[in-house]
GROMACS .gro file of C-alpha atoms in nm:
model
  188
    1SER     CA    1  19.130  11.888  10.753
    2LEU     CA    2  18.759  11.808  10.762
    3HIS     CA    3  18.574  11.861  11.092
    4THR     CA    4  18.225  11.770  11.170
    5TYR     CA    5  18.049  11.790  11.517
    6ALA     CA    6  18.055  11.429  11.592
    7GLY     CA    7  18.298  11.277  11.349
    8SER     CA    8  18.602  11.358  11.144
    9ILE     CA    9  18.839  11.271  10.891
   10SER     CA   10  19.171  11.441  10.956
   11PRO     CA   11  19.492  11.371  10.810
   12ARG     CA   12  19.781  11.271  11.019
   13LYS     CA   13  20.126  11.431  11.026
   14PRO     CA   14  20.269  11.386  10.672
   15ARG     CA   15  20.518  11.131  10.599
   16GLY     CA   16  20.778  11.312  10.368
   17PRO     CA   17  20.623  11.460  10.053
   18PHE     CA   18  20.364  11.196   9.999
   19LEU     CA   19  19.994  11.202  10.099
   20ALA     CA   20  19.943  11.128  10.466
   21PRO     CA   21  19.702  10.833  10.557
   22CYS     CA   22  19.377  10.943  10.771
   23ALA     CA   23  19.214  10.885  11.075
   24LEU     CA   24  18.822  10.818  11.140
   25SER     CA   25  18.696  10.949  11.455
   26ALA     CA   26  18.353  10.910  11.607
   27THR     CA   27  18.232  11.081  11.954
   28ASP     CA   28  17.939  10.940  12.133
   29ASN     CA   29  17.816  10.883  12.501
   30HIS     CA   30  18.089  10.589  12.527
   31GLY     CA   31  18.373  10.861  12.432
   32VAL     CA   32  18.594  10.873  12.145
   33ASP     CA   33  18.654  10.588  11.902
   34THR     CA   34  18.935  10.609  11.605
   35ILE     CA   35  19.029  10.375  11.326
   36SER     CA   36  19.370  10.478  11.221
   37ALA     CA   37  19.596  10.311  10.942
   38GLU     CA   38  19.731  10.041  11.131
   39ASP     CA   39  19.384   9.884  11.192
   40ASP     CA   40  19.239   9.604  10.993
   41VAL     CA   41  18.884   9.706  10.936
   42ARG     CA   42  18.811   9.327  10.850
   43ALA     CA   43  18.870   9.243  11.219
   44LEU     CA   44  18.675   9.547  11.364
   45PRO     CA   45  18.333   9.479  11.522
   46ALA     CA   46  18.019   9.556  11.319
   47ALA     CA   47  17.901   9.821  11.594
   48ARG     CA   48  18.224   9.987  11.586
   49LEU     CA   49  18.194  10.032  11.203
   50GLU     CA   50  17.880  10.135  11.239
   51ARG     CA   51  17.939  10.402  11.493
   52LEU     CA   52  18.206  10.560  11.294
   53ALA     CA   53  18.070  10.545  10.967
   54GLY     CA   54  17.728  10.668  11.066
   55ALA     CA   55  17.926  10.957  11.234
   56LEU     CA   56  18.008  11.052  10.886
   57ALA     CA   57  17.689  11.002  10.751
   58ASP     CA   58  17.492  11.209  10.990
   59PRO     CA   59  17.777  11.377  11.228
   60ALA     CA   60  17.503  11.567  11.447
   61GLY     CA   61  17.247  11.319  11.463
   62ALA     CA   62  17.005  11.526  11.240
   63SER     CA   63  16.806  11.224  11.097
   64THR     CA   64  16.752  11.054  11.435
   65GLY     CA   65  16.806  11.317  11.685
   66ALA     CA   66  17.079  11.072  11.855
   67GLY     CA   67  17.401  11.121  11.670
   68ALA     CA   68  17.604  10.831  11.512
   69PRO     CA   69  17.438  10.565  11.750
   70GLY     CA   70  17.133  10.602  11.632
   71LEU     CA   71  17.235  10.466  11.273
   72ARG     CA   72  17.317  10.104  11.347
   73ALA     CA   73  17.049   9.983  11.112
   74ASP     CA   74  17.289  10.055  10.821
   75GLY     CA   75  17.518   9.827  10.911
   76ARG     CA   76  17.626   9.708  10.561
   77ARG     CA   77  17.670  10.058  10.454
   78ALA     CA   78  17.917  10.150  10.748
   79ARG     CA   79  18.118   9.851  10.698
   80ARG     CA   80  18.161   9.922  10.294
   81ASP     CA   81  18.247  10.283  10.395
   82ALA     CA   82  18.519  10.140  10.645
   83LEU     CA   83  18.639   9.915  10.379
   84HIS     CA   84  18.670  10.179  10.146
   85LEU     CA   85  18.880  10.418  10.411
   86ALA     CA   86  19.096  10.131  10.480
   87ILE     CA   87  19.168  10.029  10.112
   88CYS     CA   88  19.225  10.424  10.047
   89ARG     CA   89  19.471  10.425  10.327
   90HIS     CA   90  19.639  10.073  10.179
   91LEU     CA   91  19.684  10.248   9.869
   92ASP     CA   92  19.870  10.574  10.020
   93ARG     CA   93  20.094  10.360  10.221
   94HIS     CA   94  20.208  10.123   9.891
   95LEU     CA   95  20.158  10.400   9.617
   96GLY     CA   96  20.541  10.353   9.564
   97ASP     CA   97  20.504   9.990   9.481
   98PRO     CA   98  20.430   9.984   9.056
   99GLY     CA   99  20.301   9.639   9.105
  100LEU     CA  100  20.004   9.785   9.328
  101GLY     CA  101  19.696   9.720   9.124
  102LEU     CA  102  19.350   9.566   9.144
  103ASP     CA  103  19.437   9.221   9.180
  104ARG     CA  104  19.677   9.269   9.456
  105VAL     CA  105  19.469   9.518   9.680
  106ALA     CA  106  19.165   9.280   9.610
  107ALA     CA  107  19.373   8.975   9.717
  108ALA     CA  108  19.488   9.207  10.022
  109PHE     CA  109  19.141   9.263  10.123
  110ALA     CA  110  18.973   8.922  10.050
  111LEU     CA  111  18.813   9.061   9.811
  112SER     CA  112  18.709   8.961   9.447
  113ARG     CA  113  18.806   9.225   9.139
  114ARG     CA  114  18.432   9.262   9.071
  115SER     CA  115  18.382   9.370   9.456
  116LEU     CA  116  18.656   9.583   9.463
  117GLN     CA  117  18.566   9.771   9.143
  118ALA     CA  118  18.179   9.805   9.279
  119LEU     CA  119  18.303   9.934   9.613
  120PHE     CA  120  18.446  10.252   9.403
  121ALA     CA  121  18.196  10.262   9.155
  122GLU     CA  122  17.956  10.330   9.455
  123ARG     CA  123  18.134  10.620   9.529
  124GLY     CA  124  18.150  10.746   9.145
  125SER     CA  125  18.530  10.642   9.075
  126SER     CA  126  18.707  10.347   8.981
  127PHE     CA  127  18.976  10.175   9.143
  128THR     CA  128  19.231  10.258   8.856
  129ALA     CA  129  19.131  10.627   8.888
  130GLU     CA  130  19.160  10.632   9.272
  131LEU     CA  131  19.508  10.470   9.239
  132GLN     CA  132  19.622  10.751   8.967
  133HIS     CA  133  19.478  11.031   9.125
  134ARG     CA  134  19.669  10.940   9.442
  135ARG     CA  135  19.968  10.868   9.292
  136LEU     CA  136  19.964  11.213   9.099
  137ALA     CA  137  19.897  11.391   9.415
  138ALA     CA  138  20.191  11.233   9.558
  139ALA     CA  139  20.405  11.341   9.259
  140ALA     CA  140  20.290  11.678   9.267
  141ALA     CA  141  20.378  11.739   9.632
  142ALA     CA  142  20.699  11.592   9.608
  143LEU     CA  143  20.785  11.802   9.288
  144ARG     CA  144  20.698  12.093   9.494
  145ALA     CA  145  20.880  12.015   9.839
  146PRO     CA  146  21.197  12.127   9.915
  147ALA     CA  147  21.349  11.832  10.048
  148SER     CA  148  21.296  11.650   9.692
  149ALA     CA  149  21.408  11.944   9.463
  150HIS     CA  150  21.739  11.770   9.385
  151LEU     CA  151  21.566  11.463   9.265
  152PRO     CA  152  21.528  11.403   8.925
  153ILE     CA  153  21.180  11.399   8.783
  154ALA     CA  154  21.189  11.020   8.683
  155HIS     CA  155  21.267  10.937   9.042
  156ILE     CA  156  20.993  11.100   9.191
  157ALA     CA  157  20.760  10.925   8.935
  158LEU     CA  158  20.901  10.613   9.028
  159ALA     CA  159  20.838  10.678   9.391
  160ALA     CA  160  20.516  10.770   9.333
  161GLY     CA  161  20.433  10.410   9.149
  162PHE     CA  162  20.490  10.518   8.807
  163ALA     CA  163  20.732  10.270   8.646
  164ASP     CA  164  20.779  10.449   8.339
  165PRO     CA  165  20.848  10.831   8.294
  166ALA     CA  166  20.651  10.901   7.967
  167PRO     CA  167  20.321  10.806   8.113
  168PHE     CA  168  20.361  10.954   8.427
  169SER     CA  169  20.417  11.309   8.213
  170ARG     CA  170  20.129  11.261   7.981
  171ALA     CA  171  19.889  11.166   8.297
  172PHE     CA  172  20.041  11.451   8.494
  173LYS     CA  173  19.979  11.747   8.229
  174ALA     CA  174  19.658  11.612   8.177
  175ARG     CA  175  19.541  11.633   8.532
  176TYR     CA  176  19.743  11.959   8.627
  177GLY     CA  177  19.769  12.133   8.307
  178THR     CA  178  20.122  12.170   8.308
  179THR     CA  179  20.418  11.929   8.265
  180PRO     CA  180  20.616  11.785   8.570
  181GLY     CA  181  20.906  12.009   8.545
  182GLY     CA  182  20.667  12.323   8.499
  183TRP     CA  183  20.508  12.216   8.818
  184ARG     CA  184  20.822  12.222   8.991
  185ARG     CA  185  20.909  12.572   8.857
  186GLY     CA  186  20.555  12.687   9.016
  187GLU     CA  187  20.375  12.663   8.700
  188GLY     CA  188  19.996  12.556   8.724
   0.00000   0.00000   0.00000
């Protein structure tokens, strides 16, 4: 997990062989504040989001000397950072749904397709690339997990959200340099 002086992103306990959602925390003179995977970021007050996002942007308060509370002026960025984090958690919770895609996630967060794509582009990625990265990481973890050793690779691919094993195998090999079967045997 990543830890900083005033804020952190830290994984929760793993849920099976798949990726664990993250919690965002900030500490200031008012105590500790945390956004968890169960929070609806759209319903959170702007000041709370700004404090949490500020802790990530300037954990030690180097730019203002005041820590996260000194960054309240950048509320739009704080809200976008918190929204991105909430969307990533949503992806983690629904990875196994082959129908999970740009349209459904945009609708779930009351965003246009373009806005959702822009949110990921701001971070040097794309929605599709992020979803595939998370699905492949979940499958890779499951392939190496002793609890999944008895499962066919096609079932693991399906559980990670890949409807067809052939594109899964190609994407897996491109990302990890070996086939899913080879990965399971410890190659790569």
